[in-house]
């Protein structure tokens, strides 16, 4: 099998179901941004070789698989009537306790922090921002065409999860967080007085 088809040489690409659209189409932009997010997460995963990052590495691999599912859901236009969405609402429910778990590893967050730290932490911060852009692209698409709602919710929670995973990776590496110097106190812990 050849990797190239020449089908895109005239500026269009095929979606699930065979419909062709211009490469600048919102649907193409949305699943392309998810592909970039998956690659950014892959870079982060490659930097998590230390034993104390095994849980983050394993979780990142699971998340990459789920991002492919999100991309598939975004690549399926309404004309793909036989397509069954792959993203499950239960995945969001699975992510929320993980956010709570990894949030406990970093120091209390009161201000915006610079996205840096250990190699794994900085790469997870990068993946977080790429996921946020993918989410924006998916919502732009959803304003024009149907998008499976679980895919949108998953992207929203995923960016939060990647943020706390980055902080956890930095905490494990003893990489100090640097607060944005002009940040006011923006996060308050409701359990603290």
Short mmCIF file of N, CA and C in Angstrom, two decimals:
data_model
loop_
_atom_site.label_atom_id
_atom_site.label_comp_id
_atom_site.label_asym_id
_atom_site.label_seq_id
_atom_site.Cartn_x
_atom_site.Cartn_y
_atom_site.Cartn_z
N UNK A 1 0.84 -1.18 0.00
CA UNK A 1 0.00 0.00 0.00
C UNK A 1 0.88 1.24 0.00
N UNK A 2 0.55 2.17 -0.85
CA UNK A 2 1.26 3.45 -0.88
C UNK A 2 0.66 4.38 0.15
N UNK A 3 1.50 5.17 0.78
CA UNK A 3 1.02 6.15 1.76
C UNK A 3 0.34 7.32 1.05
N UNK A 4 0.83 7.66 -0.11
CA UNK A 4 0.25 8.80 -0.83
C UNK A 4 -0.81 8.32 -1.80
N UNK A 5 -1.84 9.15 -1.97
CA UNK A 5 -2.94 8.81 -2.88
C UNK A 5 -3.06 9.81 -4.02
N UNK A 6 -2.47 10.97 -3.85
CA UNK A 6 -2.58 12.10 -4.78
C UNK A 6 -3.97 12.72 -4.75
N UNK A 7 -4.86 12.18 -3.93
CA UNK A 7 -6.22 12.72 -3.86
C UNK A 7 -6.28 14.13 -3.30
N UNK A 8 -5.28 14.51 -2.51
CA UNK A 8 -5.29 15.85 -1.92
C UNK A 8 -4.51 16.88 -2.70
N UNK A 9 -4.01 16.50 -3.86
CA UNK A 9 -3.19 17.42 -4.64
C UNK A 9 -3.96 18.63 -5.15
N UNK A 10 -5.25 18.56 -5.13
CA UNK A 10 -6.07 19.69 -5.59
C UNK A 10 -6.73 20.42 -4.42
N UNK A 11 -6.20 20.20 -3.21
CA UNK A 11 -6.66 20.97 -2.06
C UNK A 11 -7.87 20.43 -1.33
N UNK A 12 -8.22 19.17 -1.58
CA UNK A 12 -9.32 18.56 -0.83
C UNK A 12 -8.82 17.30 -0.14
N UNK A 13 -9.59 16.85 0.82
CA UNK A 13 -9.26 15.61 1.52
C UNK A 13 -10.55 14.86 1.81
N UNK A 14 -10.44 13.56 1.96
CA UNK A 14 -11.61 12.72 2.21
C UNK A 14 -11.87 12.58 3.70
N UNK A 15 -13.14 12.66 4.04
CA UNK A 15 -13.59 12.43 5.41
C UNK A 15 -14.08 11.00 5.55
N UNK A 16 -14.42 10.60 6.76
CA UNK A 16 -15.04 9.29 6.97
C UNK A 16 -16.33 9.27 6.17
N UNK A 17 -16.54 8.22 5.42
CA UNK A 17 -17.72 8.11 4.56
C UNK A 17 -17.43 8.51 3.12
N UNK A 18 -16.24 9.09 2.87
CA UNK A 18 -15.84 9.40 1.51
C UNK A 18 -16.08 10.81 1.03
N UNK A 19 -16.86 11.60 1.75
CA UNK A 19 -17.10 12.99 1.33
C UNK A 19 -15.77 13.73 1.28
N UNK A 20 -15.57 14.54 0.24
CA UNK A 20 -14.36 15.34 0.10
C UNK A 20 -14.66 16.78 0.46
N UNK A 21 -13.71 17.39 1.16
CA UNK A 21 -13.85 18.80 1.55
C UNK A 21 -12.52 19.51 1.36
N UNK A 22 -12.59 20.85 1.22
CA UNK A 22 -11.34 21.62 1.14
C UNK A 22 -10.50 21.43 2.40
N UNK A 23 -9.21 21.46 2.25
CA UNK A 23 -8.33 21.24 3.39
C UNK A 23 -8.44 22.32 4.45
N UNK A 24 -8.98 23.48 4.11
CA UNK A 24 -9.20 24.55 5.09
C UNK A 24 -10.56 24.49 5.75
N UNK A 25 -11.35 23.47 5.48
CA UNK A 25 -12.68 23.31 6.05
C UNK A 25 -12.58 23.20 7.58
N UNK A 26 -13.58 23.70 8.28
CA UNK A 26 -13.58 23.66 9.75
C UNK A 26 -13.44 22.23 10.29
N UNK A 27 -14.07 21.28 9.63
CA UNK A 27 -13.98 19.90 10.11
C UNK A 27 -12.54 19.39 9.99
N UNK A 28 -11.87 19.74 8.90
CA UNK A 28 -10.48 19.33 8.72
C UNK A 28 -9.60 20.02 9.75
N UNK A 29 -9.85 21.32 9.98
CA UNK A 29 -9.09 22.06 10.99
C UNK A 29 -9.26 21.44 12.36
N UNK A 30 -10.49 21.02 12.69
CA UNK A 30 -10.77 20.47 14.02
C UNK A 30 -10.04 19.15 14.23
N UNK A 31 -10.19 18.21 13.30
CA UNK A 31 -9.52 16.93 13.56
C UNK A 31 -8.01 17.05 13.35
N UNK A 32 -7.58 18.00 12.53
CA UNK A 32 -6.14 18.25 12.41
C UNK A 32 -5.54 18.78 13.70
N UNK A 33 -6.28 19.64 14.40
CA UNK A 33 -5.81 20.15 15.68
C UNK A 33 -5.74 19.03 16.72
N UNK A 34 -6.68 18.10 16.65
CA UNK A 34 -6.64 16.94 17.56
C UNK A 34 -5.43 16.07 17.24
N UNK A 35 -5.10 15.92 15.96
CA UNK A 35 -3.92 15.16 15.57
C UNK A 35 -2.66 15.82 16.14
N UNK A 36 -2.59 17.15 16.07
CA UNK A 36 -1.46 17.87 16.65
C UNK A 36 -1.40 17.65 18.16
N UNK A 37 -2.56 17.66 18.81
CA UNK A 37 -2.60 17.43 20.26
C UNK A 37 -2.08 16.04 20.59
N UNK A 38 -2.45 15.07 19.79
CA UNK A 38 -1.99 13.70 20.00
C UNK A 38 -0.47 13.62 19.84
N UNK A 39 0.08 14.32 18.86
CA UNK A 39 1.53 14.34 18.66
C UNK A 39 2.23 15.03 19.82
N UNK A 40 1.66 16.13 20.30
CA UNK A 40 2.25 16.84 21.45
C UNK A 40 2.25 15.94 22.68
N UNK A 41 1.17 15.20 22.87
CA UNK A 41 1.11 14.27 23.99
C UNK A 41 2.10 13.13 23.80
N UNK A 42 2.31 12.72 22.56
CA UNK A 42 3.32 11.70 22.28
C UNK A 42 4.71 12.17 22.64
N UNK A 43 5.01 13.43 22.35
CA UNK A 43 6.30 14.00 22.74
C UNK A 43 6.44 13.96 24.26
N UNK A 44 5.40 14.39 24.95
CA UNK A 44 5.44 14.36 26.42
C UNK A 44 5.65 12.94 26.93
N UNK A 45 4.96 11.99 26.34
CA UNK A 45 5.08 10.60 26.76
C UNK A 45 6.50 10.09 26.59
N UNK A 46 7.15 10.51 25.51
CA UNK A 46 8.52 10.05 25.26
C UNK A 46 9.50 10.59 26.30
N UNK A 47 9.11 11.64 27.00
CA UNK A 47 9.97 12.23 28.03
C UNK A 47 9.68 11.70 29.43
N UNK A 48 8.80 10.72 29.52
CA UNK A 48 8.41 10.16 30.82
C UNK A 48 8.99 8.77 31.01
N UNK A 49 10.30 8.64 30.91
CA UNK A 49 10.93 7.32 31.03
C UNK A 49 11.28 6.95 32.47
N UNK A 50 11.31 7.92 33.37
CA UNK A 50 11.65 7.63 34.77
C UNK A 50 10.57 6.77 35.40
N UNK A 51 11.00 5.89 36.29
CA UNK A 51 10.05 4.99 36.95
C UNK A 51 8.97 5.74 37.72
N UNK A 52 9.34 6.89 38.30
CA UNK A 52 8.33 7.62 39.08
C UNK A 52 7.31 8.33 38.20
N UNK A 53 7.46 8.23 36.89
CA UNK A 53 6.48 8.82 35.96
C UNK A 53 5.68 7.74 35.23
N UNK A 54 5.85 6.49 35.62
CA UNK A 54 5.19 5.38 34.92
C UNK A 54 3.68 5.58 34.84
N UNK A 55 3.05 5.99 35.93
CA UNK A 55 1.59 6.17 35.91
C UNK A 55 1.19 7.27 34.94
N UNK A 56 1.98 8.35 34.89
CA UNK A 56 1.69 9.43 33.94
C UNK A 56 1.90 8.96 32.51
N UNK A 57 2.95 8.17 32.30
CA UNK A 57 3.23 7.64 30.96
C UNK A 57 2.11 6.72 30.50
N UNK A 58 1.69 5.81 31.37
CA UNK A 58 0.61 4.88 31.01
C UNK A 58 -0.69 5.64 30.74
N UNK A 59 -0.97 6.63 31.56
CA UNK A 59 -2.18 7.44 31.34
C UNK A 59 -2.08 8.20 30.03
N UNK A 60 -0.91 8.74 29.74
CA UNK A 60 -0.72 9.48 28.48
C UNK A 60 -0.96 8.60 27.27
N UNK A 61 -0.51 7.36 27.34
CA UNK A 61 -0.75 6.43 26.22
C UNK A 61 -2.24 6.17 26.06
N UNK A 62 -2.95 6.00 27.15
CA UNK A 62 -4.41 5.81 27.09
C UNK A 62 -5.07 7.05 26.49
N UNK A 63 -4.61 8.22 26.90
CA UNK A 63 -5.18 9.46 26.39
C UNK A 63 -4.91 9.63 24.90
N UNK A 64 -3.73 9.22 24.43
CA UNK A 64 -3.46 9.29 22.99
C UNK A 64 -4.44 8.43 22.21
N UNK A 65 -4.72 7.24 22.71
CA UNK A 65 -5.70 6.38 22.04
C UNK A 65 -7.06 7.07 21.98
N UNK A 66 -7.45 7.71 23.07
CA UNK A 66 -8.75 8.39 23.11
C UNK A 66 -8.76 9.60 22.16
N UNK A 67 -7.62 10.28 22.04
CA UNK A 67 -7.58 11.41 21.10
C UNK A 67 -7.80 10.95 19.67
N UNK A 68 -7.31 9.76 19.32
CA UNK A 68 -7.59 9.23 17.98
C UNK A 68 -9.09 9.03 17.80
N UNK A 69 -9.75 8.59 18.87
CA UNK A 69 -11.21 8.43 18.80
C UNK A 69 -11.91 9.78 18.63
N UNK A 70 -11.43 10.79 19.34
CA UNK A 70 -11.99 12.14 19.18
C UNK A 70 -11.80 12.59 17.74
N UNK A 71 -10.59 12.39 17.21
CA UNK A 71 -10.33 12.78 15.82
C UNK A 71 -11.25 12.07 14.85
N UNK A 72 -11.51 10.80 15.09
CA UNK A 72 -12.44 10.06 14.22
C UNK A 72 -13.83 10.67 14.29
N UNK A 73 -14.30 10.99 15.49
CA UNK A 73 -15.63 11.60 15.62
C UNK A 73 -15.70 12.93 14.88
N UNK A 74 -14.62 13.69 14.92
CA UNK A 74 -14.61 14.98 14.23
C UNK A 74 -14.47 14.81 12.72
N UNK A 75 -13.89 13.70 12.28
CA UNK A 75 -13.71 13.45 10.84
C UNK A 75 -14.93 12.83 10.19
N UNK A 76 -15.98 12.60 10.97
CA UNK A 76 -17.20 11.98 10.44
C UNK A 76 -18.27 13.05 10.24
N UNK A 77 -18.51 13.48 9.00
CA UNK A 77 -19.53 14.50 8.74
C UNK A 77 -20.94 13.90 8.83
N UNK A 78 -21.95 14.76 8.85
CA UNK A 78 -23.33 14.24 8.89
C UNK A 78 -23.64 13.28 7.75
N UNK A 79 -22.95 13.40 6.62
CA UNK A 79 -23.22 12.51 5.49
C UNK A 79 -22.74 11.07 5.74
N UNK A 80 -21.92 10.86 6.77
CA UNK A 80 -21.44 9.51 7.10
C UNK A 80 -22.47 8.85 8.01
N UNK A 81 -23.59 8.47 7.42
CA UNK A 81 -24.74 8.01 8.20
C UNK A 81 -24.51 6.68 8.90
N UNK A 82 -23.56 5.88 8.44
CA UNK A 82 -23.27 4.59 9.09
C UNK A 82 -22.27 4.71 10.24
N UNK A 83 -21.69 5.89 10.41
CA UNK A 83 -20.65 6.06 11.44
C UNK A 83 -21.27 6.09 12.84
N UNK A 84 -20.66 5.36 13.75
CA UNK A 84 -21.06 5.37 15.16
C UNK A 84 -19.99 6.10 15.95
N UNK A 85 -20.35 7.18 16.66
CA UNK A 85 -19.34 7.92 17.44
C UNK A 85 -18.57 7.00 18.38
N UNK A 86 -17.30 7.30 18.54
CA UNK A 86 -16.41 6.46 19.35
C UNK A 86 -16.23 6.97 20.77
N UNK A 87 -16.36 8.28 20.98
CA UNK A 87 -16.12 8.84 22.31
C UNK A 87 -17.32 8.55 23.20
N UNK A 88 -17.02 8.05 24.39
CA UNK A 88 -18.08 7.72 25.35
C UNK A 88 -18.14 8.78 26.44
N UNK A 89 -19.33 9.14 26.85
CA UNK A 89 -19.51 10.11 27.93
C UNK A 89 -18.83 9.63 29.21
N UNK A 90 -18.73 8.33 29.40
CA UNK A 90 -18.12 7.79 30.62
C UNK A 90 -16.64 8.17 30.73
N UNK A 91 -15.99 8.45 29.59
CA UNK A 91 -14.58 8.84 29.66
C UNK A 91 -14.40 10.12 30.45
N UNK A 92 -15.34 11.05 30.32
CA UNK A 92 -15.27 12.29 31.08
C UNK A 92 -15.36 11.96 32.57
N UNK A 93 -16.26 11.05 32.91
CA UNK A 93 -16.40 10.64 34.31
C UNK A 93 -15.12 9.98 34.83
N UNK A 94 -14.39 9.29 33.96
CA UNK A 94 -13.13 8.67 34.35
C UNK A 94 -12.03 9.70 34.55
N UNK A 95 -12.07 10.79 33.79
CA UNK A 95 -11.03 11.81 33.87
C UNK A 95 -11.16 12.66 35.13
N UNK A 96 -12.36 12.98 35.54
CA UNK A 96 -12.54 13.92 36.65
C UNK A 96 -11.83 13.48 37.94
N UNK A 97 -11.94 12.20 38.37
CA UNK A 97 -11.19 11.81 39.57
C UNK A 97 -9.67 11.87 39.38
N UNK A 98 -9.22 11.67 38.14
CA UNK A 98 -7.79 11.78 37.87
C UNK A 98 -7.32 13.22 38.01
N UNK A 99 -8.15 14.16 37.59
CA UNK A 99 -7.81 15.57 37.79
C UNK A 99 -7.64 15.85 39.28
N UNK A 100 -8.59 15.38 40.07
CA UNK A 100 -8.51 15.58 41.53
C UNK A 100 -7.26 14.93 42.11
N UNK A 101 -6.95 13.72 41.65
CA UNK A 101 -5.79 12.98 42.16
C UNK A 101 -4.49 13.72 41.88
N UNK A 102 -4.28 14.11 40.63
CA UNK A 102 -3.00 14.74 40.28
C UNK A 102 -2.91 16.18 40.76
N UNK A 103 -4.03 16.82 40.97
CA UNK A 103 -4.01 18.18 41.51
C UNK A 103 -3.40 18.19 42.91
N UNK A 104 -3.56 17.10 43.64
CA UNK A 104 -3.03 17.01 45.00
C UNK A 104 -1.50 16.97 45.04
N UNK A 105 -0.87 16.61 43.93
CA UNK A 105 0.59 16.46 43.93
C UNK A 105 1.34 17.77 43.87
N UNK A 106 0.77 18.76 43.24
CA UNK A 106 1.46 20.04 43.14
C UNK A 106 1.17 20.91 44.35
N UNK A 107 1.93 21.98 44.49
CA UNK A 107 1.63 22.92 45.57
C UNK A 107 0.28 23.58 45.32
N UNK A 108 -0.33 24.14 46.36
CA UNK A 108 -1.61 24.83 46.14
C UNK A 108 -1.46 25.89 45.05
N UNK A 109 -2.43 25.95 44.19
CA UNK A 109 -2.39 26.88 43.06
C UNK A 109 -3.21 28.11 43.40
N UNK A 110 -2.57 29.26 43.40
CA UNK A 110 -3.29 30.51 43.67
C UNK A 110 -3.15 31.50 42.52
N UNK A 111 -2.09 31.37 41.74
CA UNK A 111 -1.81 32.30 40.65
C UNK A 111 -1.57 31.53 39.36
N UNK A 112 -1.60 32.25 38.25
CA UNK A 112 -1.18 31.64 36.99
C UNK A 112 0.30 31.29 37.10
N UNK A 113 0.70 30.18 36.49
CA UNK A 113 2.10 29.78 36.51
C UNK A 113 2.63 29.73 35.08
N UNK A 114 3.93 29.94 34.97
CA UNK A 114 4.57 29.84 33.67
C UNK A 114 4.62 28.37 33.27
N UNK A 115 4.40 28.11 32.02
CA UNK A 115 4.38 26.73 31.52
C UNK A 115 5.81 26.31 31.20
N UNK A 116 6.42 25.71 32.22
CA UNK A 116 7.81 25.26 32.11
C UNK A 116 8.04 24.21 33.17
N UNK A 117 9.29 23.93 33.47
CA UNK A 117 9.62 22.96 34.50
C UNK A 117 10.51 21.87 33.95
N UNK A 118 10.26 20.65 34.40
CA UNK A 118 11.02 19.50 33.92
C UNK A 118 10.68 19.25 32.45
N UNK A 119 11.51 18.48 31.73
CA UNK A 119 11.16 18.19 30.34
C UNK A 119 9.76 17.59 30.19
N UNK A 120 9.42 16.61 31.02
CA UNK A 120 8.09 16.00 30.92
C UNK A 120 7.00 16.99 31.29
N UNK A 121 7.22 17.77 32.34
CA UNK A 121 6.22 18.75 32.77
C UNK A 121 5.99 19.82 31.72
N UNK A 122 7.08 20.34 31.14
CA UNK A 122 6.94 21.37 30.11
C UNK A 122 6.24 20.81 28.88
N UNK A 123 6.55 19.57 28.52
CA UNK A 123 5.90 18.95 27.35
C UNK A 123 4.42 18.71 27.62
N UNK A 124 4.06 18.34 28.85
CA UNK A 124 2.64 18.19 29.19
C UNK A 124 1.92 19.53 29.15
N UNK A 125 2.60 20.60 29.59
CA UNK A 125 2.01 21.94 29.48
C UNK A 125 1.75 22.28 28.01
N UNK A 126 2.72 21.96 27.15
CA UNK A 126 2.53 22.20 25.72
C UNK A 126 1.34 21.40 25.19
N UNK A 127 1.26 20.13 25.55
CA UNK A 127 0.13 19.31 25.11
C UNK A 127 -1.19 19.89 25.59
N UNK A 128 -1.20 20.41 26.81
CA UNK A 128 -2.41 21.04 27.35
C UNK A 128 -2.87 22.19 26.47
N UNK A 129 -1.94 23.05 26.07
CA UNK A 129 -2.33 24.21 25.25
C UNK A 129 -2.77 23.79 23.86
N UNK A 130 -2.16 22.74 23.32
CA UNK A 130 -2.58 22.26 22.00
C UNK A 130 -3.97 21.65 22.08
N UNK A 131 -4.26 20.94 23.17
CA UNK A 131 -5.62 20.40 23.36
C UNK A 131 -6.62 21.54 23.49
N UNK A 132 -6.26 22.60 24.17
CA UNK A 132 -7.18 23.74 24.30
C UNK A 132 -7.49 24.35 22.93
N UNK A 133 -6.47 24.42 22.08
CA UNK A 133 -6.72 24.93 20.73
C UNK A 133 -7.61 23.97 19.95
N UNK A 134 -7.36 22.68 20.10
CA UNK A 134 -8.21 21.68 19.43
C UNK A 134 -9.65 21.81 19.90
N UNK A 135 -9.84 22.05 21.18
CA UNK A 135 -11.19 22.23 21.69
C UNK A 135 -11.85 23.46 21.05
N UNK A 136 -11.11 24.55 20.94
CA UNK A 136 -11.68 25.75 20.29
C UNK A 136 -12.07 25.45 18.85
N UNK A 137 -11.22 24.73 18.13
CA UNK A 137 -11.53 24.36 16.74
C UNK A 137 -12.77 23.48 16.69
N UNK A 138 -12.89 22.55 17.63
CA UNK A 138 -14.05 21.66 17.65
C UNK A 138 -15.33 22.45 17.93
N UNK A 139 -15.26 23.44 18.82
CA UNK A 139 -16.45 24.25 19.09
C UNK A 139 -16.81 25.14 17.90
N UNK A 140 -15.79 25.62 17.17
CA UNK A 140 -16.09 26.38 15.95
C UNK A 140 -16.85 25.50 14.96
N UNK A 141 -16.40 24.27 14.84
CA UNK A 141 -17.09 23.32 13.96
C UNK A 141 -18.51 23.07 14.47
N UNK A 142 -18.65 22.88 15.78
CA UNK A 142 -19.97 22.58 16.36
C UNK A 142 -20.96 23.73 16.16
N UNK A 143 -20.46 24.93 15.95
CA UNK A 143 -21.35 26.06 15.67
C UNK A 143 -21.94 25.97 14.27
N UNK A 144 -21.33 25.16 13.41
CA UNK A 144 -21.77 25.05 12.02
C UNK A 144 -22.38 23.69 11.67
N UNK A 145 -21.92 22.64 12.33
CA UNK A 145 -22.35 21.27 12.00
C UNK A 145 -22.44 20.45 13.28
N UNK A 146 -23.17 19.35 13.22
CA UNK A 146 -23.24 18.49 14.40
C UNK A 146 -21.87 17.89 14.75
N UNK A 147 -21.58 17.90 16.04
CA UNK A 147 -20.38 17.27 16.59
C UNK A 147 -20.84 16.47 17.81
N UNK A 148 -20.42 15.23 17.95
CA UNK A 148 -20.83 14.46 19.13
C UNK A 148 -20.42 15.18 20.42
N UNK A 149 -21.38 15.44 21.27
CA UNK A 149 -21.15 16.20 22.49
C UNK A 149 -20.11 15.57 23.41
N UNK A 150 -20.04 14.23 23.55
CA UNK A 150 -18.99 13.67 24.40
C UNK A 150 -17.58 14.04 23.94
N UNK A 151 -17.37 14.19 22.65
CA UNK A 151 -16.04 14.57 22.17
C UNK A 151 -15.67 15.97 22.65
N UNK A 152 -16.62 16.88 22.63
CA UNK A 152 -16.37 18.24 23.10
C UNK A 152 -16.08 18.26 24.60
N UNK A 153 -16.86 17.52 25.36
CA UNK A 153 -16.65 17.46 26.81
C UNK A 153 -15.31 16.81 27.14
N UNK A 154 -14.96 15.78 26.39
CA UNK A 154 -13.69 15.10 26.64
C UNK A 154 -12.51 16.05 26.44
N UNK A 155 -12.53 16.82 25.35
CA UNK A 155 -11.44 17.77 25.11
C UNK A 155 -11.35 18.80 26.23
N UNK A 156 -12.49 19.25 26.73
CA UNK A 156 -12.50 20.23 27.80
C UNK A 156 -11.85 19.67 29.06
N UNK A 157 -12.22 18.48 29.46
CA UNK A 157 -11.63 17.88 30.66
C UNK A 157 -10.18 17.49 30.44
N UNK A 158 -9.86 17.07 29.23
CA UNK A 158 -8.50 16.63 28.95
C UNK A 158 -7.50 17.76 29.18
N UNK A 159 -7.83 18.97 28.77
CA UNK A 159 -6.88 20.07 28.99
C UNK A 159 -6.64 20.28 30.48
N UNK A 160 -7.69 20.16 31.29
CA UNK A 160 -7.51 20.29 32.74
C UNK A 160 -6.63 19.16 33.27
N UNK A 161 -6.87 17.94 32.79
CA UNK A 161 -6.07 16.81 33.24
C UNK A 161 -4.60 16.99 32.88
N UNK A 162 -4.33 17.42 31.66
CA UNK A 162 -2.94 17.60 31.25
C UNK A 162 -2.25 18.68 32.06
N UNK A 163 -2.99 19.72 32.44
CA UNK A 163 -2.42 20.78 33.27
C UNK A 163 -1.97 20.21 34.62
N UNK A 164 -2.83 19.44 35.28
CA UNK A 164 -2.44 18.90 36.59
C UNK A 164 -1.40 17.80 36.45
N UNK A 165 -1.41 17.07 35.34
CA UNK A 165 -0.35 16.09 35.10
C UNK A 165 1.00 16.79 34.95
N UNK A 166 1.02 17.94 34.27
CA UNK A 166 2.25 18.71 34.13
C UNK A 166 2.76 19.15 35.49
N UNK A 167 1.86 19.63 36.33
CA UNK A 167 2.26 20.07 37.67
C UNK A 167 2.77 18.89 38.49
N UNK A 168 2.13 17.72 38.34
CA UNK A 168 2.58 16.53 39.06
C UNK A 168 3.97 16.11 38.59
N UNK A 169 4.19 16.11 37.28
CA UNK A 169 5.51 15.75 36.75
C UNK A 169 6.57 16.70 37.27
N UNK A 170 6.25 17.98 37.31
CA UNK A 170 7.20 18.96 37.83
C UNK A 170 7.47 18.75 39.32
N UNK A 171 6.41 18.46 40.08
CA UNK A 171 6.59 18.23 41.52
C UNK A 171 7.48 17.01 41.76
N UNK A 172 7.28 15.96 40.99
CA UNK A 172 8.09 14.75 41.16
C UNK A 172 9.55 14.98 40.79
N UNK A 173 9.79 15.92 39.88
CA UNK A 173 11.16 16.24 39.47
C UNK A 173 11.76 17.36 40.32
N UNK A 174 11.02 17.81 41.32
CA UNK A 174 11.45 18.95 42.16
C UNK A 174 11.73 20.19 41.32
N UNK A 175 10.97 20.36 40.26
CA UNK A 175 11.10 21.54 39.40
C UNK A 175 10.14 22.60 39.94
N UNK A 176 10.68 23.66 40.46
CA UNK A 176 9.86 24.70 41.08
C UNK A 176 8.98 25.38 40.04
N UNK A 177 7.75 25.64 40.44
CA UNK A 177 6.86 26.41 39.57
C UNK A 177 7.17 27.89 39.75
N UNK A 178 7.06 28.60 38.66
CA UNK A 178 7.28 30.05 38.69
C UNK A 178 5.96 30.71 38.40
N UNK A 179 5.50 31.53 39.34
CA UNK A 179 4.24 32.24 39.15
C UNK A 179 4.43 33.35 38.13
N UNK A 180 3.41 33.59 37.34
CA UNK A 180 3.40 34.73 36.43
C UNK A 180 3.48 35.98 37.31
N UNK A 181 4.49 36.81 37.08
CA UNK A 181 4.79 37.91 38.00
C UNK A 181 3.68 38.95 38.12
N UNK A 182 2.83 39.09 37.14
CA UNK A 182 1.75 40.07 37.22
C UNK A 182 0.40 39.44 37.53
N UNK A 183 0.43 38.20 37.97
CA UNK A 183 -0.82 37.49 38.25
C UNK A 183 -1.35 37.85 39.63
N UNK A 184 -2.60 38.29 39.67
CA UNK A 184 -3.23 38.43 40.98
C UNK A 184 -3.60 37.03 41.49
N UNK A 185 -4.09 36.97 42.70
CA UNK A 185 -4.61 35.70 43.20
C UNK A 185 -5.89 35.40 42.42
N UNK A 186 -5.88 34.30 41.67
CA UNK A 186 -7.03 33.97 40.82
C UNK A 186 -7.69 32.66 41.20
N UNK A 187 -7.00 31.85 41.97
CA UNK A 187 -7.57 30.56 42.39
C UNK A 187 -7.65 30.55 43.90
N UNK A 188 -8.81 30.27 44.39
CA UNK A 188 -9.00 30.19 45.84
C UNK A 188 -9.51 28.81 46.19
N UNK A 189 -8.92 28.23 47.21
CA UNK A 189 -9.36 26.92 47.70
C UNK A 189 -10.55 27.15 48.62
N UNK A 190 -11.73 26.65 48.26
CA UNK A 190 -12.91 26.90 49.09
C UNK A 190 -12.82 26.25 50.46
N UNK A 191 -11.90 25.28 50.63
CA UNK A 191 -11.76 24.61 51.92
C UNK A 191 -10.81 25.34 52.87
N UNK A 192 -10.12 26.35 52.35
CA UNK A 192 -9.17 27.10 53.19
C UNK A 192 -9.77 28.44 53.56
N UNK A 193 -9.48 28.89 54.74
CA UNK A 193 -9.97 30.19 55.22
C UNK A 193 -8.88 31.22 55.15
#
